[in-house]
Coordinates of C-alpha atoms in Angstrom, one line a residue:
X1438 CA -69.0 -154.3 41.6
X1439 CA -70.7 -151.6 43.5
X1440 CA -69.1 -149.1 45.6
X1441 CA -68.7 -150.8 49.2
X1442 CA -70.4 -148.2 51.2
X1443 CA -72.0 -145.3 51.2
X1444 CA -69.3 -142.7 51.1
X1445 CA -67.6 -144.7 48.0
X1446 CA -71.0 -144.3 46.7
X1447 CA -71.3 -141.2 47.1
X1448 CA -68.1 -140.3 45.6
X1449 CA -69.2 -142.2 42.5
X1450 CA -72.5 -140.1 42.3
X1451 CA -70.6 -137.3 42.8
X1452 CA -67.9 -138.4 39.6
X1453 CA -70.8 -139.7 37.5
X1454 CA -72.7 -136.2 37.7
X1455 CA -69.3 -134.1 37.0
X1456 CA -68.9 -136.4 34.1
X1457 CA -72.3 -135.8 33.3
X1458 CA -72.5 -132.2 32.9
X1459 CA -68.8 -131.7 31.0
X1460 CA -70.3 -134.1 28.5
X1461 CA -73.5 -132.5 27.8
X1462 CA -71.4 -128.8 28.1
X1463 CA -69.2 -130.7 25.3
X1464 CA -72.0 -131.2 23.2
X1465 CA -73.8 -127.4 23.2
X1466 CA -70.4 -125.7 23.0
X1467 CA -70.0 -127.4 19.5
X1468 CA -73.4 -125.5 18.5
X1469 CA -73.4 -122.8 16.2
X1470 CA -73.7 -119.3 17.3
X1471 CA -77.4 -119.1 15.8
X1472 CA -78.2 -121.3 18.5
X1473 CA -76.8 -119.4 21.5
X1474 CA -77.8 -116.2 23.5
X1475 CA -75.7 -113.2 22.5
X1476 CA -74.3 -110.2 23.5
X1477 CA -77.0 -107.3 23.0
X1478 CA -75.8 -104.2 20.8
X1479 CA -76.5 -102.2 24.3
X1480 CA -74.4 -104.3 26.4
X1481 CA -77.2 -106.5 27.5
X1482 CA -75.7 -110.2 28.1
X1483 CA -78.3 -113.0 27.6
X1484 CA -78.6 -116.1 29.6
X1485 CA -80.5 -119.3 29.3
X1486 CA -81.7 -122.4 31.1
X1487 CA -79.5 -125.5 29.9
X1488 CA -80.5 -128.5 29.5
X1489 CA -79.2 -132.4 28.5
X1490 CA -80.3 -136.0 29.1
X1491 CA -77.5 -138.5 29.4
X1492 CA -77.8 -142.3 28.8
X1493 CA -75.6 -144.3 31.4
X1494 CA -74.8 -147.7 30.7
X1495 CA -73.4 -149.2 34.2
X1496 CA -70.2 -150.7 34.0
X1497 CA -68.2 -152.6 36.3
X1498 CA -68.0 -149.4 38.8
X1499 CA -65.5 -147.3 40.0
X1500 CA -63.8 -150.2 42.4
X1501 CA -62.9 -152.2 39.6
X1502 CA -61.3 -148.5 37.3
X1503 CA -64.3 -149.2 35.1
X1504 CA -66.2 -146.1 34.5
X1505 CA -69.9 -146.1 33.3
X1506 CA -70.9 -145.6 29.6
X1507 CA -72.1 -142.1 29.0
X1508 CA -74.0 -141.5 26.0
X1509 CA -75.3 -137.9 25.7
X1510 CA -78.8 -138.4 23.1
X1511 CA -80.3 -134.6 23.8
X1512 CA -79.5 -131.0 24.4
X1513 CA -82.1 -128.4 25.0
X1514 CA -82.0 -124.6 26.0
X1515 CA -85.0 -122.2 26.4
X1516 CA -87.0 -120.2 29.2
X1517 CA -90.4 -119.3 27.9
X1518 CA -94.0 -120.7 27.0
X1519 CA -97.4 -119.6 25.3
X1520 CA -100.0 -117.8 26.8
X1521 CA -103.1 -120.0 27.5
X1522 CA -105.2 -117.6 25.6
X1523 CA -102.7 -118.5 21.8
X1524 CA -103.3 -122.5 22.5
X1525 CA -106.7 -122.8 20.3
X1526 CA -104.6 -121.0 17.1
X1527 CA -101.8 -123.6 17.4
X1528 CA -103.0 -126.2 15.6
X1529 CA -100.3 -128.9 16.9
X1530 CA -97.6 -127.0 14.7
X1531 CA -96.3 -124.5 17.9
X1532 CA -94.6 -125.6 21.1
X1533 CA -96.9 -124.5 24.2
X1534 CA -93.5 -124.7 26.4
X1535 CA -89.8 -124.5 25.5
X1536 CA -88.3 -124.4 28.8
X1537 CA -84.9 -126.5 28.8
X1538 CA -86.5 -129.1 30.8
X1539 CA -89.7 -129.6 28.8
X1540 CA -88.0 -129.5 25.5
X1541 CA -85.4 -132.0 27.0
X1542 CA -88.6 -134.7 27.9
X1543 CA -89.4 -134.3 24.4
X1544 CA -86.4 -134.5 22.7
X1545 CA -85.7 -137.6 24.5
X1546 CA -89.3 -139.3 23.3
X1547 CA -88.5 -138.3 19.7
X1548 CA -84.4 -139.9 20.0
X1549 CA -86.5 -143.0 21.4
X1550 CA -88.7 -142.9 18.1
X1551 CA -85.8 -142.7 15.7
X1552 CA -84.4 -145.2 17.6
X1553 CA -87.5 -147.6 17.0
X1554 CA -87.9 -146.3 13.5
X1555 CA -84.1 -147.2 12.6
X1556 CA -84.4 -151.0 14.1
X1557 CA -88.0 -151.4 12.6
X1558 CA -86.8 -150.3 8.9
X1559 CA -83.3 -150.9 8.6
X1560 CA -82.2 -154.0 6.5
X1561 CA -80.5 -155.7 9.0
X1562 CA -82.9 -155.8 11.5
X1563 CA -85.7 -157.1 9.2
X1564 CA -83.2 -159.8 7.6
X1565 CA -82.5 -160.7 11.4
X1566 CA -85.7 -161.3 12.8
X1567 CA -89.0 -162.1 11.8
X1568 CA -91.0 -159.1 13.5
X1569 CA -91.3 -156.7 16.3
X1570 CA -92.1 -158.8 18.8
X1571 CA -89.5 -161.8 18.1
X1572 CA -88.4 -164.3 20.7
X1573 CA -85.1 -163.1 20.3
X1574 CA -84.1 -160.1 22.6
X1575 CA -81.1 -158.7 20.1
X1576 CA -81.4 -156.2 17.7
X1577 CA -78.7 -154.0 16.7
X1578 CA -79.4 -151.1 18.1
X1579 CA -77.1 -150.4 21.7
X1580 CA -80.2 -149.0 23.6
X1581 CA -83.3 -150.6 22.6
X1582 CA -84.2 -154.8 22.8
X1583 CA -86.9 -156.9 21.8
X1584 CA -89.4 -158.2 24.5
X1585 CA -90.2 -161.9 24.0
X1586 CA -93.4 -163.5 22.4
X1587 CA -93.8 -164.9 25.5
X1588 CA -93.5 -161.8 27.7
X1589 CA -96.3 -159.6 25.7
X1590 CA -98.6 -162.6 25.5
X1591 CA -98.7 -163.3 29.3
X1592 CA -99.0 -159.4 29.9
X1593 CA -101.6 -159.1 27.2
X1594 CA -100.4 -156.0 25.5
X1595 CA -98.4 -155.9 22.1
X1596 CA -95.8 -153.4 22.8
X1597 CA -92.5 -154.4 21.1
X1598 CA -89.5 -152.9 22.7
X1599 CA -87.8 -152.0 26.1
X1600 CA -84.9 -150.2 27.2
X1601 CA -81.8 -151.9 27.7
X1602 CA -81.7 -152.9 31.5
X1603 CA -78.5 -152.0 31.6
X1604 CA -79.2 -148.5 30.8
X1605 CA -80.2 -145.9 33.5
X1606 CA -81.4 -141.8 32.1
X1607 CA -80.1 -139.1 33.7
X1608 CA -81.0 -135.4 33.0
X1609 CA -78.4 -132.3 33.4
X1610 CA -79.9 -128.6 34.1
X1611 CA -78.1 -125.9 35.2
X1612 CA -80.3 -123.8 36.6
X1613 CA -83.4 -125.6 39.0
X1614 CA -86.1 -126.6 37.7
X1615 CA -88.9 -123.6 37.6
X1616 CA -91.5 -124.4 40.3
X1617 CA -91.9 -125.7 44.2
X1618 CA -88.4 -127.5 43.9
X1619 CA -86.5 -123.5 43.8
X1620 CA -89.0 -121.5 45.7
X1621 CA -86.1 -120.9 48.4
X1622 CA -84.0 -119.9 45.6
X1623 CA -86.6 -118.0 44.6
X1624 CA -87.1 -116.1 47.7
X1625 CA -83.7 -115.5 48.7
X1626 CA -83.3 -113.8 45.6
X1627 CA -86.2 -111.3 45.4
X1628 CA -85.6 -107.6 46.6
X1629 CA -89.3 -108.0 48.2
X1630 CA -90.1 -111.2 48.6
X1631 CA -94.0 -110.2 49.1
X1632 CA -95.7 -112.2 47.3
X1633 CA -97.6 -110.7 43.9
X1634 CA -101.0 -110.4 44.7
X1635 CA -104.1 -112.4 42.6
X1636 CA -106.7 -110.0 41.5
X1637 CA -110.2 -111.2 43.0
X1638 CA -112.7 -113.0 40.7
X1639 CA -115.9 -110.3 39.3
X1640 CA -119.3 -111.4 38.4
X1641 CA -118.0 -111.1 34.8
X1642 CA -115.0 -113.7 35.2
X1643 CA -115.3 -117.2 32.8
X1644 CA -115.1 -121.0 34.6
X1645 CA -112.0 -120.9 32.8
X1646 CA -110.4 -117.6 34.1
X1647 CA -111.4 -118.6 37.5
X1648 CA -109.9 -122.3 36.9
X1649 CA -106.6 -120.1 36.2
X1650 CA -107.0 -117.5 39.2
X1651 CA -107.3 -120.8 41.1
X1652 CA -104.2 -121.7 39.9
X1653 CA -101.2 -119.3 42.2
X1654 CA -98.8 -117.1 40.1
X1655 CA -95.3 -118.4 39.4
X1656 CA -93.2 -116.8 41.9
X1657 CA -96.0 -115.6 44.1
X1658 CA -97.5 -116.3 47.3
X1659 CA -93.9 -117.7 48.8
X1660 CA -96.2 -119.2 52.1
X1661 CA -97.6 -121.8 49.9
X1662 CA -95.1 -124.9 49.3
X1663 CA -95.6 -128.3 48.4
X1664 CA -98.1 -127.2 45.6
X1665 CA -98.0 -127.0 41.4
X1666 CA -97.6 -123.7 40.2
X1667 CA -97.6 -122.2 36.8
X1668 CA -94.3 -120.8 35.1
X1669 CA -92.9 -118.2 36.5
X1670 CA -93.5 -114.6 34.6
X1671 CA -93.8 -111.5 35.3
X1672 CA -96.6 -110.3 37.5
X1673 CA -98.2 -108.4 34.1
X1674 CA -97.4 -110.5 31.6
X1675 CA -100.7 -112.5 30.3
X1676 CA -101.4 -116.1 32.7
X1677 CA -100.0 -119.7 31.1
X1678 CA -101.5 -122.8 32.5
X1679 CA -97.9 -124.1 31.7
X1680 CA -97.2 -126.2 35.3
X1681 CA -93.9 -125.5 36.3
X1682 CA -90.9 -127.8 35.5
X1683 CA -90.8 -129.2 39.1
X1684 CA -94.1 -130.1 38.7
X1685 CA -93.9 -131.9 35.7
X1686 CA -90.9 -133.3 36.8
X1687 CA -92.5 -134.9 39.6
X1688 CA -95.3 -136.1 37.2
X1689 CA -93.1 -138.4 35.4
X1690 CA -92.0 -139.8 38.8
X1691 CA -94.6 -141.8 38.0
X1692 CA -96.0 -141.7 34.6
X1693 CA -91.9 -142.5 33.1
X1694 CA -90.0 -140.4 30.5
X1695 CA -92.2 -142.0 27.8
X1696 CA -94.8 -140.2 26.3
X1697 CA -98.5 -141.1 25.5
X1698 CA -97.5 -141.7 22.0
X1699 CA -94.2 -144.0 22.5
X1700 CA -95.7 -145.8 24.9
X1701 CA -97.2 -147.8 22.3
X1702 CA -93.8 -148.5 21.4
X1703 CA -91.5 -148.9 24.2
X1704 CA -92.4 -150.3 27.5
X1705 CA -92.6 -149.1 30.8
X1706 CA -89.9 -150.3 33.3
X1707 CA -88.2 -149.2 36.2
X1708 CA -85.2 -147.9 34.3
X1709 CA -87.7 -145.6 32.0
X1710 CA -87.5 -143.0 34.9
X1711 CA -85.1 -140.6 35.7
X1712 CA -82.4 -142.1 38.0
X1713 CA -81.2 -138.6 38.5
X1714 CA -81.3 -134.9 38.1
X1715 CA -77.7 -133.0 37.8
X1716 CA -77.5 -129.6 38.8
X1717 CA -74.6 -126.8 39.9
X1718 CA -74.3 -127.0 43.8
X1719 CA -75.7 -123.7 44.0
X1720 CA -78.7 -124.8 42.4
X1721 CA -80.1 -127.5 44.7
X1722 CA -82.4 -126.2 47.5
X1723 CA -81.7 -129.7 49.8
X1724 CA -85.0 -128.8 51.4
X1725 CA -86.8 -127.3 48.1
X1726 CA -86.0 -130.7 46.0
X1727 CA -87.0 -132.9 49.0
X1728 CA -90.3 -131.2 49.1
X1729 CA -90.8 -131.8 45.4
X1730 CA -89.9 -134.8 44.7
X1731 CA -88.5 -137.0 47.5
X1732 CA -90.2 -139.8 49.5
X1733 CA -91.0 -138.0 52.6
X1734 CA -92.1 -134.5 50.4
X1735 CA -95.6 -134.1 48.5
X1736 CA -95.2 -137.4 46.8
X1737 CA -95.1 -139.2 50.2
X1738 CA -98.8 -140.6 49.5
X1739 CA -98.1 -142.1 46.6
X1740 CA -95.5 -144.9 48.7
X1741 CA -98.6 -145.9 50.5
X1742 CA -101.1 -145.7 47.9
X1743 CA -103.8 -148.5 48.1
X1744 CA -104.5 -147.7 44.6
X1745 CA -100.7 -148.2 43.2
X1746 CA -101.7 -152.1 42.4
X1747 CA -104.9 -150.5 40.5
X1748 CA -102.6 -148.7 38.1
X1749 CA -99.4 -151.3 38.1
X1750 CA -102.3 -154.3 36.8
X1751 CA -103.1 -154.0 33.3
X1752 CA -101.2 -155.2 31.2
X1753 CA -97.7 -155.9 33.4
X1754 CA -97.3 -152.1 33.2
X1755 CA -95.1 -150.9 36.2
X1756 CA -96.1 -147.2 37.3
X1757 CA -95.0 -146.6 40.6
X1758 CA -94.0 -143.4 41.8
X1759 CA -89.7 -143.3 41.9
X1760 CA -87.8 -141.1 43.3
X1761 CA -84.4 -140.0 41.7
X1762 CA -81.2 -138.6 43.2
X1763 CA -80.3 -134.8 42.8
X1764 CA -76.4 -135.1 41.8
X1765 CA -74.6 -131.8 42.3
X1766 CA -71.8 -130.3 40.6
X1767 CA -69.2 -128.3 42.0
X1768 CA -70.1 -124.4 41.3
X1769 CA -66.1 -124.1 39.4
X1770 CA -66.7 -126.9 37.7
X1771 CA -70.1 -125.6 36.0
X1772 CA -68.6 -121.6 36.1
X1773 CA -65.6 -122.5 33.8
X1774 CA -68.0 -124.8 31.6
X1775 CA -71.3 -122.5 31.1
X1776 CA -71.1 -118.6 30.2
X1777 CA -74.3 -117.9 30.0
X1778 CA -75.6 -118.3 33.2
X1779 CA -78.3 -116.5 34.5
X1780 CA -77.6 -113.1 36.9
X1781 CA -75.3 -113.4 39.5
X1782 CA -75.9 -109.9 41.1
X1783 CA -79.1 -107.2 40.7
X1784 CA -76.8 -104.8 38.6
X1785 CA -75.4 -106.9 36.4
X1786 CA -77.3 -106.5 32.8
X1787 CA -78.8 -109.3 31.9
X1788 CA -82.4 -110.8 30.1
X1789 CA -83.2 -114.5 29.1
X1790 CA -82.5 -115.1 25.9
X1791 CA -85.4 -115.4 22.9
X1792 CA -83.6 -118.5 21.3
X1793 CA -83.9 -122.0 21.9
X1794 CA -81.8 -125.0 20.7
X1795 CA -82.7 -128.7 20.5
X1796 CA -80.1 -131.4 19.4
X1797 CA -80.9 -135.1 19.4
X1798 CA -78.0 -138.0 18.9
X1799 CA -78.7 -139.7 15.8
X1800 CA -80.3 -143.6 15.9
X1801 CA -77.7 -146.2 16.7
X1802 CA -77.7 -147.3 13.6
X1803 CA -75.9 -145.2 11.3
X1804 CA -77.5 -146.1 7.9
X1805 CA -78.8 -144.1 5.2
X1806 CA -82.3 -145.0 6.1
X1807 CA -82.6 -144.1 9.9
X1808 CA -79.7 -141.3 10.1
X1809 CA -78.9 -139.6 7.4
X1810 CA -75.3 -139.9 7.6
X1811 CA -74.8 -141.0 3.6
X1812 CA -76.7 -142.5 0.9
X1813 CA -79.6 -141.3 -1.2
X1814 CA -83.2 -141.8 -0.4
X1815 CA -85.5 -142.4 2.9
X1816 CA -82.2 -141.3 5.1
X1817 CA -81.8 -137.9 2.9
X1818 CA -85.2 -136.5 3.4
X1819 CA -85.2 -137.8 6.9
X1820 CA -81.9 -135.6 7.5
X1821 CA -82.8 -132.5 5.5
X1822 CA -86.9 -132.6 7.4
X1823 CA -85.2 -132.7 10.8
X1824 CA -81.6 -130.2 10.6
X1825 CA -79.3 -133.5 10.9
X1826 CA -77.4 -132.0 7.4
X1827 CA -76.7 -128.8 8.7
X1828 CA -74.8 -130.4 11.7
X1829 CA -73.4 -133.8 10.7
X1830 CA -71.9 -134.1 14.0
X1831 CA -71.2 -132.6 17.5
X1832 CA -68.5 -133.7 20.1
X1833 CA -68.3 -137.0 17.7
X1834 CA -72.0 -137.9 17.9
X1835 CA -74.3 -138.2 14.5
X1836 CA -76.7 -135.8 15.0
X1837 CA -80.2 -137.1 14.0
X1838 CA -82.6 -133.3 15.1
X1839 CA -81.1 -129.9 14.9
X1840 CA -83.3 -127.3 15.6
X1841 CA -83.3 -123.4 16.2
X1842 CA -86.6 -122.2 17.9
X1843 CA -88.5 -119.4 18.8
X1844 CA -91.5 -118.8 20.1
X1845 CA -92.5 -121.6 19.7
X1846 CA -91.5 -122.8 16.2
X1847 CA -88.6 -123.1 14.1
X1848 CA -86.5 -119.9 13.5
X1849 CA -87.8 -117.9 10.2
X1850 CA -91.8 -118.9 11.1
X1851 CA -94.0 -117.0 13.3
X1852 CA -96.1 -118.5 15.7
X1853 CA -98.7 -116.0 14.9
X1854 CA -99.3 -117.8 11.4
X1855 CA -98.4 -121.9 12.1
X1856 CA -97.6 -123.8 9.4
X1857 CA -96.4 -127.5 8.6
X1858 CA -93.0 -126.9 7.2
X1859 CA -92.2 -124.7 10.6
X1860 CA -93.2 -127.1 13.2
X1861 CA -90.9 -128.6 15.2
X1862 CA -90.1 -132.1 15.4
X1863 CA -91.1 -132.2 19.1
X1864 CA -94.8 -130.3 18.2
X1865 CA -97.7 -132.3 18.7
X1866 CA -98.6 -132.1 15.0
X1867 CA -94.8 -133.9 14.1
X1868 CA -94.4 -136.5 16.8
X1869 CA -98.1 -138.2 15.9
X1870 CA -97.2 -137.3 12.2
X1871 CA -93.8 -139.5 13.0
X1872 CA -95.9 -142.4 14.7
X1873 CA -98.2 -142.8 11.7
X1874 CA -95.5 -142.7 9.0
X1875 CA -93.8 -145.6 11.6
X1876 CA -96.7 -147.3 11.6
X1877 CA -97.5 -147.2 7.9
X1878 CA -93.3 -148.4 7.1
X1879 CA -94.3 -151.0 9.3
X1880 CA -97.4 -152.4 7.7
X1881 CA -95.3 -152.4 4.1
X1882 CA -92.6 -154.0 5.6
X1883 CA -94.8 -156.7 6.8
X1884 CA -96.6 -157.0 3.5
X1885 CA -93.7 -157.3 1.1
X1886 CA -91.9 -159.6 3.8
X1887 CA -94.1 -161.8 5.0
X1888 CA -92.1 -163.0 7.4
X1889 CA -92.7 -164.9 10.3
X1890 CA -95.4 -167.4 10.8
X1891 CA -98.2 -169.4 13.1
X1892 CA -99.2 -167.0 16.3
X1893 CA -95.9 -164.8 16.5
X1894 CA -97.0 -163.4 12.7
X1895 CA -100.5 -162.7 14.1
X1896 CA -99.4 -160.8 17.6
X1897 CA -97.3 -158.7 14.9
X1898 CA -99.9 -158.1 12.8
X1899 CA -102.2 -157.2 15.8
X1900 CA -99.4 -154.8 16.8
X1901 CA -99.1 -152.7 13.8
X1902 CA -103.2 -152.4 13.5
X1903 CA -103.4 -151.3 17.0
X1904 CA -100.9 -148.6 16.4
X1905 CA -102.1 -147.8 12.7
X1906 CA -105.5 -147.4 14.6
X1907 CA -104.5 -145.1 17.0
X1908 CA -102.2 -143.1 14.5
X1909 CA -105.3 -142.6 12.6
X1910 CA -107.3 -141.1 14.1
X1911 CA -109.2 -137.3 12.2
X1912 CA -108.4 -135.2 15.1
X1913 CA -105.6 -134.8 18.1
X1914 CA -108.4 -135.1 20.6
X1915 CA -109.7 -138.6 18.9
X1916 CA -106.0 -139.5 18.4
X1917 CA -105.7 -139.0 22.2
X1918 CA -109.1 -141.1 22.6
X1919 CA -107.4 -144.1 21.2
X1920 CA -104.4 -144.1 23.0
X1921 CA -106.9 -143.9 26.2
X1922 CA -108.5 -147.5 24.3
X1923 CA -105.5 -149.6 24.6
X1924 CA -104.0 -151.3 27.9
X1925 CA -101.0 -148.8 27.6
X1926 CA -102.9 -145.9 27.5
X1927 CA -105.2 -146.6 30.3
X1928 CA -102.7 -147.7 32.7
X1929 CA -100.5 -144.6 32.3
X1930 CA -104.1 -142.8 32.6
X1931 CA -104.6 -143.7 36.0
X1932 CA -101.0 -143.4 36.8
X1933 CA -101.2 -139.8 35.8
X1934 CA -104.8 -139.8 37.9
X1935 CA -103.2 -141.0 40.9
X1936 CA -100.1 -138.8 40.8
X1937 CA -102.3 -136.1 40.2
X1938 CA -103.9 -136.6 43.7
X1939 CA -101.0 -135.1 45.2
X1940 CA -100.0 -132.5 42.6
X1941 CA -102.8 -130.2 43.3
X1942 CA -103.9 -127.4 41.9
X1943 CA -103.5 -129.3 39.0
X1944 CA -105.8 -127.3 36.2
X1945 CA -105.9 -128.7 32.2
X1946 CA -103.8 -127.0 30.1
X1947 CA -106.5 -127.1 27.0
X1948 CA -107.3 -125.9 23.8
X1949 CA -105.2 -127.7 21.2
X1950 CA -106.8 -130.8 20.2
X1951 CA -109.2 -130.0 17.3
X1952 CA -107.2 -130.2 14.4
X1953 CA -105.9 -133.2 12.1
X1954 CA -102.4 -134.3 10.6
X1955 CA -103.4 -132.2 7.6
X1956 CA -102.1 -129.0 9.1
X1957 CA -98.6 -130.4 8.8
X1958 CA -99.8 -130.0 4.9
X1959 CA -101.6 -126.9 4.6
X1960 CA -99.8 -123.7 4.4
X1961 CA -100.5 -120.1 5.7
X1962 CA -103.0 -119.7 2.7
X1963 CA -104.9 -122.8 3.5
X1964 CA -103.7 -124.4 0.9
X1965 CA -102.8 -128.2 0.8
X1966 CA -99.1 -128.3 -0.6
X1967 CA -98.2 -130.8 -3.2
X1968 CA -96.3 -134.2 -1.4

């Protein structure tokens, strides 16, 4: 039953998000120290952005003394991002942005593909159903169900999954997100709030430099509200076309949590978007967040949108723009849990830390082949590629991605010199790698098995070549391409387009496309290594 009016309800919100953020702190205490700021020989204290996405499984409410389901499936921490200028010499193996928020997005979208993976290759889910898009809803993972035949045939598309509707995503930070949703934060903190002044364009100046002086410094210009920004650095350092958290928050308002890629594999619906953001007390600009993402902020257009049917058509796909509560957490609560928050006072000595952590929940099914969690085999390799052996567990979850990065890549590999074996899971260059390899498990499955029959075996079959298609494709950019060819892509496309009509200045963030899966086997020598 739900809370019976709105101060119950508010109460609830107010337990679900304290419950929230001692779960997530739970998890990251339980890290090792490698993958925590420190305390500098000089005395220098390092803090960091924290961040953690929480699966909620609604329950019988807080009327009834039943609590929700809290399932925390990612942790993240960082504060930085590339220069636009190192993008072209990234070859998909570096991270162009590792602040908590952004790493959080991602580490969600790759759970949600071990997730998939485990159901699609473990023996208990091929021995219980005849294929991906089976009449029955079950399979036996907690989070993830079947659509019906009969629901992907009368919305023409093939994709095979959805998220429990039970199931609501809530994401934890505890600082604000970068960006228009603290720029009164922001201000109130600065000695001299003047705003840092953009150099005029010369006669010399690029299209592309002038795209980026278009674009207003991260902290600058505090006048301007309402408007995308880029991350916030210092006045000298070299420009990022990185948009700031806030704004790519407010950009999966309506394009969902799921990414390009898993949106082949999981579809769209209303409880893909984030139901709401938890933050210390202290963090939460009322007026700030409103601006950014409420209904009657910048997104307001996008309520009324004549377009919004254009984009919701194809394919049953439903992108609307939804708004999501901010949940805040008493300051003592957060203080006692977190010790490496950022500055509290101009004199106390403090810089952002240089190392980011990434922890993902292990797939629901703990088997040898989707976890890593005993056995010999697929599930080993799995386990040692992604960390998950180095941290069997944390807080009493399986850990299934365990990562320590800097600058951009796993710790011990320079960003200077990419290679395959020191990309992240959540690069460009892994996730597409991890779609193929799904897609190619797939297709054997299907040919040793050969289960399944009459029209259900061909939708399957149709299924697995329009994502073995699409993973691949010779280059990022034509891999992109494709996923602009099927239904999915193109209606999250002019989701994006449309949300994008409101997020202004919104300038590309390019340079990173031309290069194929085989950097993820080519080392620093250019060398292909032996598989």
């Amino acid at each position: 039953m739900a809370p019976s009016n709105p101060q119950q309800e508010e109460e609830s919100l107010t337990s679900l998000g304290e419950r929230i953020a001692r779960l997530v702190h739970a998890h990251f205490d339980r890290l090792p120290p490698r993958s925590k700021p420190i305390l500098r020989d000089d005395g220098t204290r390092e803090w960091m952005p924290m961040c953690g996405v929480v699966v909620v499984r609604e329950g019988g409410g807080l009327s009834d003394g039943e609590e929700e389901e809290l399932t925390c499936v990612a942790v993240t921490s960082g504060a930085k991002c590339l220069p636009s200028s190192q993008l072209p010499n990234c070859t998909g193996l570096v991270l162009h942005d590792w602040h908590a928020e952004i790493l959080a997005l991602r580490a969600f979208n790759h759970w949600l593909l071990s997730e998939v993976r485990s159901i699609l290759t473990s023996p208990s889910s091929s021995s219980s159903s005849s294929g991906p898009s089976s009449e029955s809803k079950s399979t036996p993972s907690k989070f993830i169900q079947r659509r019906t035949t009969t629901s992907n045939t009368e919305n023409g598309n093939m994709i095979p999954f959805e998220l429990n509707p039970t199931l609501k995503i809530y994401l934890y930070c505890t600082t604000a997100p970068c960006g228009d949703a603290s720029m009164e934060l922001t201000m109130a903190a600065q000695d001299d709030p003047t705003p840092w002044e953009i150099l005029p364009s010369s006669s010399s100046t690029t299209p592309t430099e002038t795209k980026e002086l278009d674009l207003l410094t991260g902290r600058g210009h505090f006048s301007r509200l309402g408007i995308v920004r880029r991350k916030p650095a210092r006045a000298d350092a070299p420009s990022t076309l990185s948009k700031s958290c806030s704004d790519k928050l407010a950009l999966r308002q309506v394009s969902s949590l799921i990414s390009a890629e898993m949106g082949l594999l999981v579809n769209v619906t209303p409880n893909v978007y984030l139901a709401g953001v938890v933050m210390p007390a202290s963090e939460v600009s009322a007026v700030g967040c409103e601006r950014a993402f409420g209904s009657s902020g910048r997104m307001a257009p996008l309520i009324h949108s004549r377009s919004q049917s254009q984009y919701q058509g194809e394919g049953g796909d439903r992108y609307h723009y939804h708004p999501f509560s901010i949940l805040p957490v008493e300051d003592k609560i957060v203080n006692g849990l977190w010790q490496y928050g950022k500055p509290t006072s101009r004199t106390d000595r403090c810089k952002p830390g240089t190392i980011s952590a990434v922890w993902t929940a292990a797939p629901s099914l703990l088997s040898s082949s989707s976890s890593g969690g005993g056995g010999d085999g697929i599930g080993d390799v799995y386990a040692a590629q992604n960390g998950a052996k180095q941290l069997p567990k944390l807080y009493g979850s399986q850990t299934g991605l365990y990562e320590t990065i800097i600058n951009g890549m796993k710790q011990g590999f320079k960003a200077s010199a990419p290679v395959g074996k020191g990309a992240s899971a959540l690069s460009r260059a892994r996730m597409w790698g991890g779609l193929r390899d799904l897609a190619l498990s797939v297709s054997l499955l299907g040919s040793c098995e050969g289960s399944g029959d009459g029209d259900e075996t061909g939708e399957v079959e149709e299924w697995v070549n329009q994502v073995n298609k699409v993973a691949a494709a010779s280059s990022y950019a034509e891999f992109k391409r494709a996923m602009l060819g099927t239904p999915a892509g193109r209606a999250r496309q002019r989701a994006i387009s449309e949300a994008k009509k409101v997020l202004v200045p919104w300038v590309p963030n390019e340079g990173d496309d031309e290069w194929g899966l085989d950097v993820l086997t080519i080392d620093n020598k250019g060398k292909k290594r032996k598989r």
